[in-house]
Short mmCIF file of C-alpha atoms in Angstrom, two decimals:
data_model
loop_
_atom_site.label_atom_id
_atom_site.label_comp_id
_atom_site.label_asym_id
_atom_site.label_seq_id
_atom_site.Cartn_x
_atom_site.Cartn_y
_atom_site.Cartn_z
CA MET X 1 13.10 2.87 30.66
CA GLU X 2 10.13 4.34 28.85
CA SER X 3 12.12 4.80 25.64
CA MET X 4 13.21 1.18 25.88
CA ALA X 5 9.61 -0.03 26.08
CA SER X 6 8.70 2.24 23.19
CA ALA X 7 11.57 0.86 21.10
CA ALA X 8 10.51 -2.70 21.95
CA ILE X 9 6.96 -1.94 20.79
CA PHE X 10 8.32 -0.36 17.62
CA TYR X 11 10.39 -3.39 16.66
CA GLY X 12 7.54 -5.71 17.60
CA VAL X 13 5.25 -3.80 15.26
CA ALA X 14 7.96 -3.91 12.57
CA VAL X 15 8.08 -7.71 12.85
CA LEU X 16 4.27 -7.82 12.71
CA VAL X 17 4.15 -5.62 9.59
CA LEU X 18 6.84 -7.58 7.74
CA GLY X 19 5.35 -10.91 8.81
CA SER X 20 1.86 -10.04 7.62
CA ALA X 21 3.28 -8.55 4.42
CA LEU X 22 5.09 -11.84 3.85
CA TYR X 23 1.82 -13.70 4.39
CA VAL X 24 0.09 -11.39 1.90
CA VAL X 25 2.57 -12.32 -0.81
CA VAL X 26 3.04 -16.05 -0.07
CA GLY X 27 -0.22 -17.10 1.62
CA LYS X 28 -2.42 -19.55 -0.23
CA ASN X 29 -5.81 -18.30 0.88
CA LEU X 30 -6.93 -14.98 -0.62
CA VAL X 31 -9.23 -13.97 2.23
CA HIS X 32 -6.50 -14.69 4.78
CA SER X 33 -4.14 -12.54 2.70
CA ALA X 34 -6.65 -9.69 2.81
CA PHE X 35 -6.84 -9.91 6.60
CA ALA X 36 -3.06 -10.06 6.88
CA LEU X 37 -3.08 -6.83 4.87
CA VAL X 38 -5.27 -5.27 7.62
CA ALA X 39 -2.52 -6.06 10.15
CA ALA X 40 0.13 -4.56 7.86
CA PHE X 41 -1.88 -1.34 7.36
CA PHE X 42 -2.47 -0.98 11.11
CA GLY X 43 1.24 -1.50 11.72
CA VAL X 44 2.10 1.24 9.23
CA ALA X 45 -0.37 3.51 11.07
CA VAL X 46 1.59 2.76 14.27
CA PHE X 47 4.79 3.85 12.46
CA TYR X 48 3.07 7.13 11.59
CA VAL X 49 2.21 7.61 15.25
CA TYR X 50 5.88 7.02 16.15
CA LEU X 51 6.85 9.62 13.54
CA GLY X 52 4.47 12.15 15.08
CA ALA X 53 2.12 12.14 12.07
CA ASP X 54 -1.17 11.92 13.95
CA PHE X 55 -3.39 13.07 11.09
CA LEU X 56 -1.80 10.64 8.64
CA ALA X 57 -2.20 7.75 11.09
CA GLY X 58 -5.92 8.49 11.27
CA ALA X 59 -6.18 8.86 7.51
CA GLN X 60 -4.29 5.59 7.05
CA VAL X 61 -6.74 3.67 9.23
CA LEU X 62 -9.81 5.35 7.72
CA ILE X 63 -8.84 5.18 4.05
CA TYR X 64 -6.76 2.00 3.84
CA VAL X 65 -8.50 -0.23 6.38
CA GLY X 66 -11.95 1.29 5.97
CA GLY X 67 -11.92 1.95 2.25
CA ILE X 68 -9.31 0.26 0.13
CA LEU X 69 -9.34 -3.01 2.05
CA THR X 70 -13.13 -3.27 1.91
CA LEU X 71 -12.86 -2.67 -1.83
CA LEU X 72 -10.22 -5.41 -2.13
CA LEU X 73 -12.36 -7.84 -0.13
CA PHE X 74 -15.28 -7.10 -2.44
CA GLY X 75 -12.92 -7.79 -5.32
CA VAL X 76 -11.97 -11.15 -3.83
CA MET X 77 -15.61 -12.11 -3.23
CA LEU X 78 -16.95 -10.95 -6.59
CA THR X 79 -14.25 -12.54 -8.73
CA ASN X 80 -14.68 -16.04 -7.34
CA ARG X 81 -17.62 -18.34 -7.60
CA ILE X 82 -19.52 -18.10 -4.37
CA TYR X 83 -19.48 -21.85 -3.73
CA ASN X 84 -15.75 -21.96 -4.21
CA LEU X 85 -14.83 -21.85 -0.53
CA ASN X 86 -11.10 -22.30 -0.86
CA LEU X 87 -10.09 -19.17 -2.69
CA ARG X 88 -6.60 -20.11 -3.80
CA SER X 89 -4.02 -17.94 -5.41
CA GLY X 90 -1.16 -19.76 -7.08
CA ALA X 91 2.33 -18.49 -7.61
CA ILE X 92 4.52 -18.48 -10.69
CA GLN X 93 8.18 -17.71 -11.32
CA VAL X 94 8.95 -17.99 -7.61
CA VAL X 95 12.72 -18.28 -8.04
CA PRO X 96 13.19 -15.38 -10.51
CA GLY X 97 10.74 -13.31 -8.46
CA ALA X 98 12.59 -13.97 -5.21
CA LEU X 99 15.88 -13.24 -6.95
CA SER X 100 14.66 -9.89 -8.31
CA ALA X 101 13.07 -8.86 -5.02
CA GLY X 102 16.23 -9.87 -3.14
CA LEU X 103 18.33 -7.86 -5.58
CA VAL X 104 16.10 -4.81 -5.10
CA PHE X 105 16.35 -5.20 -1.33
CA ALA X 106 20.15 -5.57 -1.45
CA LEU X 107 20.43 -2.48 -3.65
CA LEU X 108 18.23 -0.44 -1.30
CA VAL X 109 20.16 -1.57 1.78
CA TRP X 110 23.43 -0.73 0.06
CA ILE X 111 22.14 2.76 -0.78
CA ILE X 112 20.83 3.32 2.76
CA GLN X 113 24.18 2.27 4.24
CA SER X 114 26.39 4.19 1.84
CA VAL X 115 24.62 7.54 2.17
CA ASP X 116 25.40 9.73 5.14
CA TRP X 117 21.91 10.99 5.92
CA GLY X 118 23.08 13.40 8.58
CA ALA X 119 19.53 13.41 9.83
CA MET X 120 18.71 14.60 13.29
CA ASP X 121 15.40 13.86 14.92
CA ALA X 122 13.57 17.14 14.59
CA GLY X 123 11.47 16.29 17.62
CA ASP X 124 7.78 15.69 17.98
CA PRO X 125 6.03 18.32 15.84
CA GLY X 126 2.91 18.15 17.98
CA PRO X 127 -0.56 18.12 16.42
CA THR X 128 -0.15 18.33 12.67
CA SER X 129 -3.72 18.56 11.35
CA GLU X 130 -3.83 22.37 11.40
CA SER X 131 -0.49 22.82 9.64
CA ILE X 132 -1.35 20.15 7.05
CA GLY X 133 -4.69 21.84 6.43
CA ARG X 134 -3.01 25.21 5.96
CA LEU X 135 -0.43 23.68 3.61
CA LEU X 136 -3.15 21.96 1.56
CA VAL X 137 -5.02 25.18 0.87
CA GLY X 138 -1.85 27.26 0.70
CA ASP X 139 1.43 26.02 -0.74
CA TYR X 140 -0.01 22.77 -2.05
CA LEU X 141 -3.31 24.07 -3.43
CA LEU X 142 -2.67 22.98 -7.02
CA PRO X 143 -1.69 19.35 -6.21
CA PHE X 144 -4.67 19.22 -3.85
CA GLU X 145 -7.09 20.35 -6.56
CA ILE X 146 -5.54 18.02 -9.14
CA ALA X 147 -5.86 15.11 -6.68
CA SER X 148 -9.55 15.93 -6.10
CA VAL X 149 -10.29 16.06 -9.82
CA LEU X 150 -8.31 12.85 -10.37
CA LEU X 151 -10.30 11.12 -7.63
CA LEU X 152 -13.57 12.26 -9.20
CA ILE X 153 -12.52 11.10 -12.67
CA ALA X 154 -11.19 7.77 -11.36
CA LEU X 155 -14.37 6.97 -9.44
CA MET X 156 -16.62 7.93 -12.35
CA GLY X 157 -14.45 5.87 -14.68
CA ALA X 158 -14.57 2.89 -12.34
CA ALA X 159 -18.37 3.07 -12.16
CA MET X 160 -18.48 3.37 -15.94
CA LEU X 161 -16.21 0.34 -16.40
CA VAL X 162 -18.22 -2.06 -14.25
CA ARG X 163 -21.63 -0.91 -15.51
CA ARG X 164 -23.51 -3.70 -17.25
CA ARG X 165 -23.79 -3.01 -20.92
CA GLY X 166 -27.27 -2.41 -22.22
CA SER X 167 -28.87 -1.60 -18.87
CA GLY X 168 -29.31 1.96 -17.80
CA SER X 169 -29.32 3.34 -21.32
CA SER X 170 -32.26 5.66 -21.66
CA MET V 1 14.45 7.38 19.63
CA ILE V 2 14.32 5.20 16.52
CA PRO V 3 16.99 6.30 14.01
CA LEU V 4 16.00 7.23 10.48
CA GLU V 5 17.85 4.26 8.97
CA HIS V 6 15.58 1.76 10.70
CA TYR V 7 12.49 3.26 9.09
CA LEU V 8 14.31 3.10 5.75
CA TYR V 9 15.23 -0.58 6.27
CA ILE V 10 11.65 -1.50 7.16
CA SER V 11 10.39 0.42 4.16
CA ALA V 12 12.95 -1.28 1.87
CA ALA V 13 11.89 -4.72 3.16
CA LEU V 14 8.21 -3.89 2.65
CA PHE V 15 8.95 -2.64 -0.87
CA SER V 16 10.86 -5.82 -1.76
CA LEU V 17 8.04 -8.00 -0.42
CA GLY V 18 5.60 -6.02 -2.56
CA VAL V 19 7.80 -6.47 -5.64
CA PHE V 20 8.00 -10.19 -4.92
CA GLY V 21 4.20 -10.38 -4.68
CA VAL V 22 3.67 -8.46 -7.92
CA LEU V 23 6.11 -10.74 -9.74
CA THR V 24 4.87 -14.08 -8.42
CA ARG V 25 1.14 -13.95 -7.66
CA ARG V 26 -1.25 -15.18 -10.32
CA ASN V 27 -4.47 -13.73 -8.92
CA ALA V 28 -5.07 -10.13 -10.03
CA VAL V 29 -6.58 -9.06 -6.69
CA ASN V 30 -3.54 -10.43 -4.88
CA VAL V 31 -1.27 -8.43 -7.18
CA LEU V 32 -3.27 -5.33 -6.20
CA MET V 33 -2.67 -6.12 -2.51
CA SER V 34 1.08 -6.29 -3.21
CA ILE V 35 0.91 -2.91 -4.98
CA GLU V 36 -0.73 -1.45 -1.86
CA LEU V 37 2.24 -2.74 0.15
CA ILE V 38 4.58 -0.86 -2.20
CA PHE V 39 2.53 2.35 -1.76
CA ASN V 40 2.77 1.95 2.02
CA SER V 41 6.53 1.49 1.94
CA ALA V 42 6.91 4.69 -0.09
CA ASN V 43 4.68 6.49 2.39
CA ILE V 44 6.77 5.36 5.36
CA ASN V 45 9.81 6.89 3.67
CA LEU V 46 8.04 10.19 2.97
CA VAL V 47 6.77 10.56 6.52
CA ALA V 48 10.11 9.50 8.02
CA PHE V 49 12.02 12.12 6.02
CA SER V 50 9.44 14.74 6.91
CA ARG V 51 10.07 13.95 10.59
CA PHE V 52 13.85 13.98 10.39
CA VAL V 53 14.18 17.19 8.40
CA GLU V 54 13.44 20.32 10.40
CA GLY V 55 10.16 22.00 9.51
CA ALA V 56 9.42 19.85 6.45
CA LEU V 57 5.76 19.01 6.78
CA GLY V 58 5.52 18.76 2.98
CA GLY V 59 6.41 15.08 3.20
CA GLN V 60 3.20 14.39 5.11
CA VAL V 61 1.15 16.34 2.58
CA PHE V 62 2.81 14.27 -0.15
CA ALA V 63 1.99 11.05 1.72
CA LEU V 64 -1.63 12.17 1.94
CA LEU V 65 -1.71 12.69 -1.83
CA VAL V 66 -0.17 9.22 -2.28
CA ILE V 67 -3.04 7.76 -0.24
CA VAL V 68 -5.51 9.54 -2.55
CA ILE V 69 -3.75 8.13 -5.62
CA ALA V 70 -3.80 4.67 -4.02
CA ALA V 71 -7.57 4.94 -3.57
CA CYS V 72 -7.99 5.92 -7.24
CA GLU V 73 -5.75 3.07 -8.32
CA ALA V 74 -7.63 0.52 -6.24
CA ALA V 75 -11.01 1.65 -7.59
CA VAL V 76 -9.99 1.67 -11.27
CA ALA V 77 -7.94 -1.54 -11.06
CA LEU V 78 -10.76 -3.43 -9.35
CA ALA V 79 -13.19 -2.19 -12.00
CA ILE V 80 -10.84 -3.57 -14.67
CA VAL V 81 -10.55 -6.87 -12.75
CA MET V 82 -14.37 -7.10 -12.58
CA SER V 83 -14.65 -6.52 -16.32
CA LEU V 84 -11.97 -9.17 -16.93
CA TYR V 85 -13.86 -11.62 -14.72
CA ARG V 86 -17.07 -10.94 -16.62
CA VAL V 87 -15.37 -11.78 -19.94
CA VAL V 88 -13.11 -14.72 -19.12
CA LYS V 89 -14.62 -15.98 -15.81
CA HIS V 90 -11.32 -15.99 -13.95
CA VAL V 91 -8.76 -13.44 -12.80
CA ASN V 92 -5.56 -15.37 -13.45
CA LEU V 93 -3.25 -12.81 -14.96
CA ASP V 94 -1.11 -15.12 -17.08
CA ASP V 95 -4.16 -16.83 -18.58
CA ALA V 96 -5.65 -13.51 -19.63
CA ALA V 97 -3.53 -13.15 -22.74
CA GLU V 98 -6.27 -12.45 -25.28
CA LEU V 99 -4.56 -9.29 -26.52
CA LYS V 100 -1.23 -11.01 -27.07
CA GLY V 101 -0.12 -10.59 -30.67
#
């Protein structure tokens, strides 16, 4: 009974994620698209919870919803004239785009169906933060350090790119 | 329990929607949103495989690194979009063809 309710919630969240993702890519209003993206990110966080990835679910909410989405909303606001209340985003090449995306989807479904994954549910791994932390400073130390340096460079580069020319030069 | 294939189907659908958005949207910020959808679909796959393979927590570490890369990408891409807006006063991607030979 409990597993049935949990499955129902899972598929409900799946519909929510795909529906809001669809709105993100076909919706006319940019701000509405950004808020639909919030729903999609939260839904993906719910998937992480179902997969037993508690730390990642938290990181997803904090970084995507708290960080990246705020950044995107700033992008929407700053790249439109402030009195332009209906922030529209047009679409081009709808038929070729739909065709390509449909082809990609068909290919992926075909691959998923034709491969025998032989995967067994390994069970709930329990709290993962400690093991992820140990992996990050152990086996995955080099990727971790490279990611930190990349983040630093990217943020400095972004600040450099949007700096107004002429101001701030001493 | 939810079988692995269902996560893969959801991820494939999310990926295709992201591809559709990247191909059809004209607004640069909206294209960035679609790219974030693609990142998320890849992450679902990574975490799902890490759950369904015994003792493979590396998938979650990888997903964490993907989130970091996504943050970098969003910051740099939005900076480029801002610079574009400052020069041409719009962010329509197919009108910004100044570098076309």
